[in-house]
Amino acid sequence: MTPSRATEIAVLSQGRAAVFEEPIGPAGVRVRERPRTKPGPGSVAIAIKAASINHLDLFLAHGAQRVTPPQVIAADGAGVVEASADSSWRPGDEVVVYPVVCDWECEWCRSGQNVKCPRFGVIGEHSDGTACELLHVDARNVFPKPKALSWEEAAAFPLTFLTAWRMLTTRARLQPGEKVLVVGASAGVAVAAIRIAKHLGARVFATSRSEAKRKRAVEIGAEAAFDSTDFSKAVREATGGGVDVVFEHVGPATLGESMRSVVLGGRVVLCGSTSGVKAEITMPRLFWGQIDLLGSTMGNADEFRAVLSAMEKGLKPVVDSVYPLSDVVGALKRLDAAEQFGKVVLSLS
Ligand SMILES: [Zn+2]
């Protein structure tokens, strides 16, 4: 153990980095050079090999998050330890970053409930981000890279797989053999949900507006995929009455149909609302249907560990495309146009 740890949350992005400078969309994120320093007490300096972007970075670029520029973007990163002020890590270790910001010291953090930390946040939103050549981060945020994954894959999974894992396991208590519907199947988190649900032995169904993406959803593990318009009827028919769990991140545009897609006592678990912030709920459906409506964000360090262990047993992310750091604008534009299936990755090597 290192004797004195900074209680400050110190995530520092150094070297060449993708910096959010102006809330004007993708073009407001620019590559800049930042000074390099040695890691402070308790911190590890990681030479980032690959980072990946999320919808969060796009919201940030458009000025929709309360983040004051300049700030380096991205929550997901994988790389090689360059220097460590903590004895748990050595130069040359191949690692991935647990994408949560927390103080690690409060009662919640010490009891393993990082998501309840009063300082809880997301790397790249509540601190500097991973889209940089050298990242300083608390040693407790550093985990071994799953050996079976490439650098691009290792950078592609942390935020989405952590989020989807907690939603399906801790929150929705998905059991082998149960049926799960993943709404809006092309988003990074939804692709993670399809892969995880399948890995856990569930029967997976999906929805997407795009025929090409419905086809991809089936290729990566869904039994069937339906058009997004009024999907509940098709889901009930295909599943003989509905699914046990609906995985939601779209919100107002789909929530009504999602609640019509579950069996009596079904669970609808949500981690986002990309179609708006307020939704109308048909109340009798909620209580007559005995429905559990479950909110979830990110996940605890133990849940991250569980994802890593599943990755060693064959669970894999889906990389949509890889862009060099110098073309971070192109990467953000691909997300903005909703063209992707799976994760958009930035390569730093
Ligand atoms: Zn805490």
mmCIF file of N, CA, C and O in Angstrom, residues 18 32 125 139 147 232 237 277 311 318 334:
data_model
loop_
_atom_site.group_PDB
_atom_site.id
_atom_site.type_symbol
_atom_site.label_atom_id
_atom_site.label_comp_id
_atom_site.label_asym_id
_atom_site.label_seq_id
_atom_site.Cartn_x
_atom_site.Cartn_y
_atom_site.Cartn_z
ATOM 1 N N ALA A 18 -7.443 14.590 -27.064
ATOM 2 C CA ALA A 18 -8.633 15.154 -27.711
ATOM 3 C C ALA A 18 -9.364 16.015 -26.688
ATOM 4 O O ALA A 18 -9.925 15.498 -25.726
ATOM 5 N N ARG A 32 -4.775 18.565 -28.917
ATOM 6 C CA ARG A 32 -3.821 19.509 -28.331
ATOM 7 C C ARG A 32 -2.717 18.744 -27.628
ATOM 8 O O ARG A 32 -2.899 17.581 -27.284
ATOM 9 N N GLU A 125 -16.147 12.946 -18.081
ATOM 10 C CA GLU A 125 -17.235 13.893 -17.857
ATOM 11 C C GLU A 125 -16.986 14.676 -16.567
ATOM 12 O O GLU A 125 -17.052 15.896 -16.539
ATOM 13 N N ALA A 139 -4.619 4.240 -8.742
ATOM 14 C CA ALA A 139 -4.268 2.821 -8.955
ATOM 15 C C ALA A 139 -5.481 1.915 -8.785
ATOM 16 O O ALA A 139 -5.550 0.843 -9.388
ATOM 17 N N LYS A 147 -6.662 -10.911 -21.512
ATOM 18 C CA LYS A 147 -5.620 -11.337 -22.463
ATOM 19 C C LYS A 147 -6.157 -11.616 -23.859
ATOM 20 O O LYS A 147 -5.470 -11.400 -24.853
ATOM 21 N N SER A 232 -44.065 -3.922 -29.697
ATOM 22 C CA SER A 232 -44.522 -4.821 -28.626
ATOM 23 C C SER A 232 -45.357 -5.998 -29.140
ATOM 24 O O SER A 232 -45.250 -7.112 -28.639
ATOM 25 N N GLU A 237 -45.833 -11.782 -29.889
ATOM 26 C CA GLU A 237 -46.106 -12.920 -30.777
ATOM 27 C C GLU A 237 -44.906 -13.862 -30.859
ATOM 28 O O GLU A 237 -45.047 -15.076 -30.727
ATOM 29 N N VAL A 277 -35.948 13.664 -21.951
ATOM 30 C CA VAL A 277 -35.775 13.449 -20.511
ATOM 31 C C VAL A 277 -37.071 13.174 -19.752
ATOM 32 O O VAL A 277 -37.043 12.748 -18.609
ATOM 33 N N MET A 311 -14.952 -11.840 -19.648
ATOM 34 C CA MET A 311 -14.156 -11.648 -20.877
ATOM 35 C C MET A 311 -13.115 -12.756 -21.014
ATOM 36 O O MET A 311 -12.789 -13.174 -22.124
ATOM 37 N N VAL A 318 -17.966 -5.528 -29.408
ATOM 38 C CA VAL A 318 -18.035 -5.374 -30.858
ATOM 39 C C VAL A 318 -17.440 -4.006 -31.216
ATOM 40 O O VAL A 318 -17.932 -2.976 -30.769
ATOM 41 N N ARG A 334 -19.308 10.045 -36.713
ATOM 42 C CA ARG A 334 -19.909 8.724 -36.989
ATOM 43 C C ARG A 334 -20.983 8.421 -35.933
ATOM 44 O O ARG A 334 -22.055 7.919 -36.264
#
